[in-house]
């Protein structure tokens, strides 16, 4: 069965994925035990983790030596990094791709396997969204409004709600499909 590209992002109530300086510390107060289990399960369902060079650099510096619950699925599942400057990965199970993003994602989607789970930085996420490569959005909306920051969406984007799940810490996990691709779409 062909793979789907699922974009996993933490988002503020007002649609930002980070402060202007990239800080994401604002997500942690609402991560309770149930949300953590949900996120670890989501990571473990991936056939591969897909990310850009900057996110890869941050994750490769952290997860290999971490004993956090997220570490096992991050370390054990293959990583695919899109970069024009990186030639090889230092984190085990890493493949670096430097070709056209749309072409490479189409090739990866055509392969059999579990879903491709994309992790952003804002720029990489917006590149995937702008090229209409995302098949499903898995967003965790945190109970904080930042007022300004790095937006997930910069253009109008119609989505169809697939599911939602509230968590005790105030966060809400929502799954959206691009409009016309969700349940009941013709």
mmCIF file of C-alpha atoms in Angstrom:
data_model
loop_
_atom_site.group_PDB
_atom_site.id
_atom_site.type_symbol
_atom_site.label_atom_id
_atom_site.label_comp_id
_atom_site.label_asym_id
_atom_site.label_seq_id
_atom_site.Cartn_x
_atom_site.Cartn_y
_atom_site.Cartn_z
ATOM 1 C CA UNK A 1 0.000 0.000 0.000
ATOM 2 C CA UNK A 2 1.447 3.422 -0.913
ATOM 3 C CA UNK A 3 2.576 5.636 1.918
ATOM 4 C CA UNK A 4 1.028 8.900 3.032
ATOM 5 C CA UNK A 5 2.895 11.971 4.213
ATOM 6 C CA UNK A 6 1.640 12.959 7.678
ATOM 7 C CA UNK A 7 2.745 16.328 9.049
ATOM 8 C CA UNK A 8 3.130 16.304 12.858
ATOM 9 C CA UNK A 9 3.358 19.731 14.466
ATOM 10 C CA UNK A 10 2.808 21.451 17.804
ATOM 11 C CA UNK A 11 0.815 24.645 17.308
ATOM 12 C CA UNK A 12 -0.296 27.534 19.496
ATOM 13 C CA UNK A 13 -3.966 28.538 19.629
ATOM 14 C CA UNK A 14 -3.185 31.352 17.196
ATOM 15 C CA UNK A 15 -1.460 29.084 14.663
ATOM 16 C CA UNK A 16 2.238 29.534 15.393
ATOM 17 C CA UNK A 17 4.723 26.662 15.588
ATOM 18 C CA UNK A 18 7.417 28.690 17.294
ATOM 19 C CA UNK A 19 8.242 32.123 18.616
ATOM 20 C CA UNK A 20 10.006 34.494 16.218
ATOM 21 C CA UNK A 21 13.366 33.180 17.473
ATOM 22 C CA UNK A 22 12.239 29.552 16.984
ATOM 23 C CA UNK A 23 11.690 28.895 20.705
ATOM 24 C CA UNK A 24 9.154 26.137 21.437
ATOM 25 C CA UNK A 25 9.396 25.976 25.230
ATOM 26 C CA UNK A 26 5.745 27.104 25.403
ATOM 27 C CA UNK A 27 4.564 23.575 24.462
ATOM 28 C CA UNK A 28 5.910 21.843 27.571
ATOM 29 C CA UNK A 29 3.502 23.074 30.292
ATOM 30 C CA UNK A 30 0.547 21.323 28.600
ATOM 31 C CA UNK A 31 2.268 17.990 27.920
ATOM 32 C CA UNK A 32 0.737 15.640 30.466
ATOM 33 C CA UNK A 33 1.250 11.883 30.754
ATOM 34 C CA UNK A 34 -1.647 11.047 28.402
ATOM 35 C CA UNK A 35 -0.438 13.452 25.712
ATOM 36 C CA UNK A 36 3.088 12.103 26.035
ATOM 37 C CA UNK A 37 1.801 8.544 25.498
ATOM 38 C CA UNK A 38 -0.218 9.736 22.498
ATOM 39 C CA UNK A 39 2.852 11.411 20.967
ATOM 40 C CA UNK A 40 5.137 8.421 21.580
ATOM 41 C CA UNK A 41 2.532 6.159 19.943
ATOM 42 C CA UNK A 42 2.288 8.506 16.941
ATOM 43 C CA UNK A 43 6.067 8.511 16.533
ATOM 44 C CA UNK A 44 6.146 4.716 16.742
ATOM 45 C CA UNK A 45 3.647 4.343 13.892
ATOM 46 C CA UNK A 46 5.971 6.023 11.397
ATOM 47 C CA UNK A 47 7.603 4.055 8.637
ATOM 48 C CA UNK A 48 10.166 6.860 8.429
ATOM 49 C CA UNK A 49 10.708 10.276 9.957
ATOM 50 C CA UNK A 50 10.998 13.037 7.348
ATOM 51 C CA UNK A 51 12.606 16.391 8.128
ATOM 52 C CA UNK A 52 14.719 19.241 6.875
ATOM 53 C CA UNK A 53 18.374 19.817 7.705
ATOM 54 C CA UNK A 54 17.870 22.221 10.623
ATOM 55 C CA UNK A 55 15.417 19.983 12.492
ATOM 56 C CA UNK A 56 17.645 17.000 11.725
ATOM 57 C CA UNK A 57 20.629 18.763 13.271
ATOM 58 C CA UNK A 58 18.692 19.520 16.454
ATOM 59 C CA UNK A 59 17.275 16.003 16.740
ATOM 60 C CA UNK A 60 20.531 14.222 15.865
ATOM 61 C CA UNK A 61 22.249 16.149 18.661
ATOM 62 C CA UNK A 62 19.600 15.171 21.218
ATOM 63 C CA UNK A 63 17.896 11.812 20.642
ATOM 64 C CA UNK A 64 20.828 9.363 20.311
ATOM 65 C CA UNK A 65 21.823 9.898 23.960
ATOM 66 C CA UNK A 66 18.363 10.569 25.401
ATOM 67 C CA UNK A 67 16.499 8.222 27.720
ATOM 68 C CA UNK A 68 13.177 10.066 27.269
ATOM 69 C CA UNK A 69 10.169 8.011 26.111
ATOM 70 C CA UNK A 70 10.365 9.607 22.634
ATOM 71 C CA UNK A 71 13.944 8.412 22.108
ATOM 72 C CA UNK A 72 13.258 4.815 21.056
ATOM 73 C CA UNK A 73 10.936 5.595 18.127
ATOM 74 C CA UNK A 74 13.127 8.503 17.073
ATOM 75 C CA UNK A 75 16.319 6.420 17.123
ATOM 76 C CA UNK A 76 14.993 3.102 15.835
ATOM 77 C CA UNK A 77 12.905 4.293 12.877
ATOM 78 C CA UNK A 78 14.669 5.421 9.670
ATOM 79 C CA UNK A 79 15.158 9.139 9.111
ATOM 80 C CA UNK A 80 14.951 10.894 5.735
ATOM 81 C CA UNK A 81 16.534 14.341 5.618
ATOM 82 C CA UNK A 82 16.028 16.864 2.852
ATOM 83 C CA UNK A 83 19.065 19.089 2.413
ATOM 84 C CA UNK A 84 21.025 20.839 -0.301
ATOM 85 C CA UNK A 85 24.110 21.151 1.926
ATOM 86 C CA UNK A 86 24.234 18.002 4.068
ATOM 87 C CA UNK A 87 25.797 15.044 2.253
ATOM 88 C CA UNK A 88 25.508 12.351 4.903
ATOM 89 C CA UNK A 89 23.881 11.836 8.250
ATOM 90 C CA UNK A 90 25.605 11.156 11.543
ATOM 91 C CA UNK A 91 22.504 9.685 13.211
ATOM 92 C CA UNK A 92 22.057 5.942 12.466
ATOM 93 C CA UNK A 93 19.287 5.017 10.025
ATOM 94 C CA UNK A 94 19.590 8.336 8.144
ATOM 95 C CA UNK A 95 19.222 8.897 4.409
ATOM 96 C CA UNK A 96 19.959 12.343 2.975
ATOM 97 C CA UNK A 97 18.054 13.430 -0.132
ATOM 98 C CA UNK A 98 19.042 16.529 -2.109
ATOM 99 C CA UNK A 99 16.732 16.287 -5.119
ATOM 100 C CA UNK A 100 13.557 18.195 -5.840
ATOM 101 C CA UNK A 101 11.279 18.013 -2.782
ATOM 102 C CA UNK A 102 8.098 17.247 -4.748
ATOM 103 C CA UNK A 103 9.763 14.577 -6.862
ATOM 104 C CA UNK A 104 11.460 12.882 -3.929
ATOM 105 C CA UNK A 105 8.305 12.887 -1.776
ATOM 106 C CA UNK A 106 6.262 11.456 -4.664
ATOM 107 C CA UNK A 107 8.852 8.673 -5.020
ATOM 108 C CA UNK A 108 8.795 7.952 -1.271
ATOM 109 C CA UNK A 109 4.988 7.917 -1.206
ATOM 110 C CA UNK A 110 4.892 5.419 -4.070
ATOM 111 C CA UNK A 111 6.857 2.906 -2.001
ATOM 112 C CA UNK A 112 5.063 0.359 0.142
ATOM 113 C CA UNK A 113 5.305 0.864 3.858
ATOM 114 C CA UNK A 114 4.014 2.731 6.861
ATOM 115 C CA UNK A 115 3.338 6.460 6.702
ATOM 116 C CA UNK A 116 6.055 9.056 6.380
ATOM 117 C CA UNK A 117 5.908 11.280 9.470
ATOM 118 C CA UNK A 118 7.149 14.786 8.712
ATOM 119 C CA UNK A 119 8.626 16.915 11.485
ATOM 120 C CA UNK A 120 9.013 20.631 10.975
ATOM 121 C CA UNK A 121 10.689 23.467 11.372
ATOM 122 C CA UNK A 122 8.227 26.015 10.110
ATOM 123 C CA UNK A 123 10.045 26.481 6.801
ATOM 124 C CA UNK A 124 10.149 22.783 5.949
ATOM 125 C CA UNK A 125 6.502 22.321 6.973
ATOM 126 C CA UNK A 126 5.431 25.292 4.832
ATOM 127 C CA UNK A 127 7.419 23.902 1.874
ATOM 128 C CA UNK A 128 5.494 20.619 2.152
ATOM 129 C CA UNK A 129 2.161 22.441 2.541
ATOM 130 C CA UNK A 130 2.850 24.857 -0.307
ATOM 131 C CA UNK A 131 3.577 21.988 -2.697
ATOM 132 C CA UNK A 132 0.427 20.145 -1.552
ATOM 133 C CA UNK A 133 2.450 17.142 -0.409
ATOM 134 C CA UNK A 134 0.727 16.667 2.957
ATOM 135 C CA UNK A 135 -1.919 13.923 3.067
ATOM 136 C CA UNK A 136 -2.789 14.364 6.724
ATOM 137 C CA UNK A 137 -2.112 16.950 9.414
ATOM 138 C CA UNK A 138 -1.576 15.710 12.987
ATOM 139 C CA UNK A 139 -1.533 18.861 15.066
ATOM 140 C CA UNK A 140 -1.306 19.232 18.819
ATOM 141 C CA UNK A 141 -2.852 22.582 19.696
ATOM 142 C CA UNK A 142 -1.495 23.926 22.978
ATOM 143 C CA UNK A 143 -3.519 26.269 25.234
ATOM 144 C CA UNK A 144 -1.342 29.317 24.656
ATOM 145 C CA UNK A 145 -1.593 32.271 22.276
ATOM 146 C CA UNK A 146 1.802 33.615 21.242
ATOM 147 C CA UNK A 147 0.593 36.779 19.508
ATOM 148 C CA UNK A 148 3.350 36.504 16.915
ATOM 149 C CA UNK A 149 5.846 33.944 15.757
ATOM 150 C CA UNK A 150 6.481 31.415 13.004
ATOM 151 C CA UNK A 151 3.164 30.515 11.371
ATOM 152 C CA UNK A 152 2.363 27.037 10.135
ATOM 153 C CA UNK A 153 0.176 28.373 7.326
ATOM 154 C CA UNK A 154 0.938 31.473 5.277
ATOM 155 C CA UNK A 155 -1.738 30.959 2.630
ATOM 156 C CA UNK A 156 -5.425 30.046 2.905
ATOM 157 C CA UNK A 157 -5.710 26.275 3.308
ATOM 158 C CA UNK A 158 -9.020 24.420 3.499
ATOM 159 C CA UNK A 159 -8.975 21.372 5.755
ATOM 160 C CA UNK A 160 -11.472 18.725 6.826
ATOM 161 C CA UNK A 161 -11.539 17.610 10.462
ATOM 162 C CA UNK A 162 -10.947 13.861 10.789
ATOM 163 C CA UNK A 163 -10.692 13.562 14.573
ATOM 164 C CA UNK A 164 -9.977 15.437 17.775
ATOM 165 C CA UNK A 165 -8.913 14.383 21.247
ATOM 166 C CA UNK A 166 -8.598 16.625 24.306
ATOM 167 C CA UNK A 167 -5.976 16.021 26.997
ATOM 168 C CA UNK A 168 -6.070 16.873 30.716
ATOM 169 C CA UNK A 169 -3.267 19.442 30.412
ATOM 170 C CA UNK A 170 -5.415 21.529 28.054
ATOM 171 C CA UNK A 171 -3.863 20.493 24.740
ATOM 172 C CA UNK A 172 -5.995 19.129 21.906
ATOM 173 C CA UNK A 173 -4.762 16.649 19.291
ATOM 174 C CA UNK A 174 -6.512 17.185 15.973
ATOM 175 C CA UNK A 175 -6.230 15.346 12.699
ATOM 176 C CA UNK A 176 -7.114 17.119 9.476
ATOM 177 C CA UNK A 177 -7.082 16.065 5.841
ATOM 178 C CA UNK A 178 -6.758 18.498 2.957
ATOM 179 C CA UNK A 179 -10.287 19.571 1.948
ATOM 180 C CA UNK A 180 -11.730 17.122 -0.551
ATOM 181 C CA UNK A 181 -9.547 14.285 0.771
ATOM 182 C CA UNK A 182 -11.144 13.555 4.152
ATOM 183 C CA UNK A 183 -14.045 11.374 5.251
ATOM 184 C CA UNK A 184 -17.093 11.871 3.074
ATOM 185 C CA UNK A 185 -15.055 13.452 0.268
ATOM 186 C CA UNK A 186 -16.202 12.597 -3.189
#
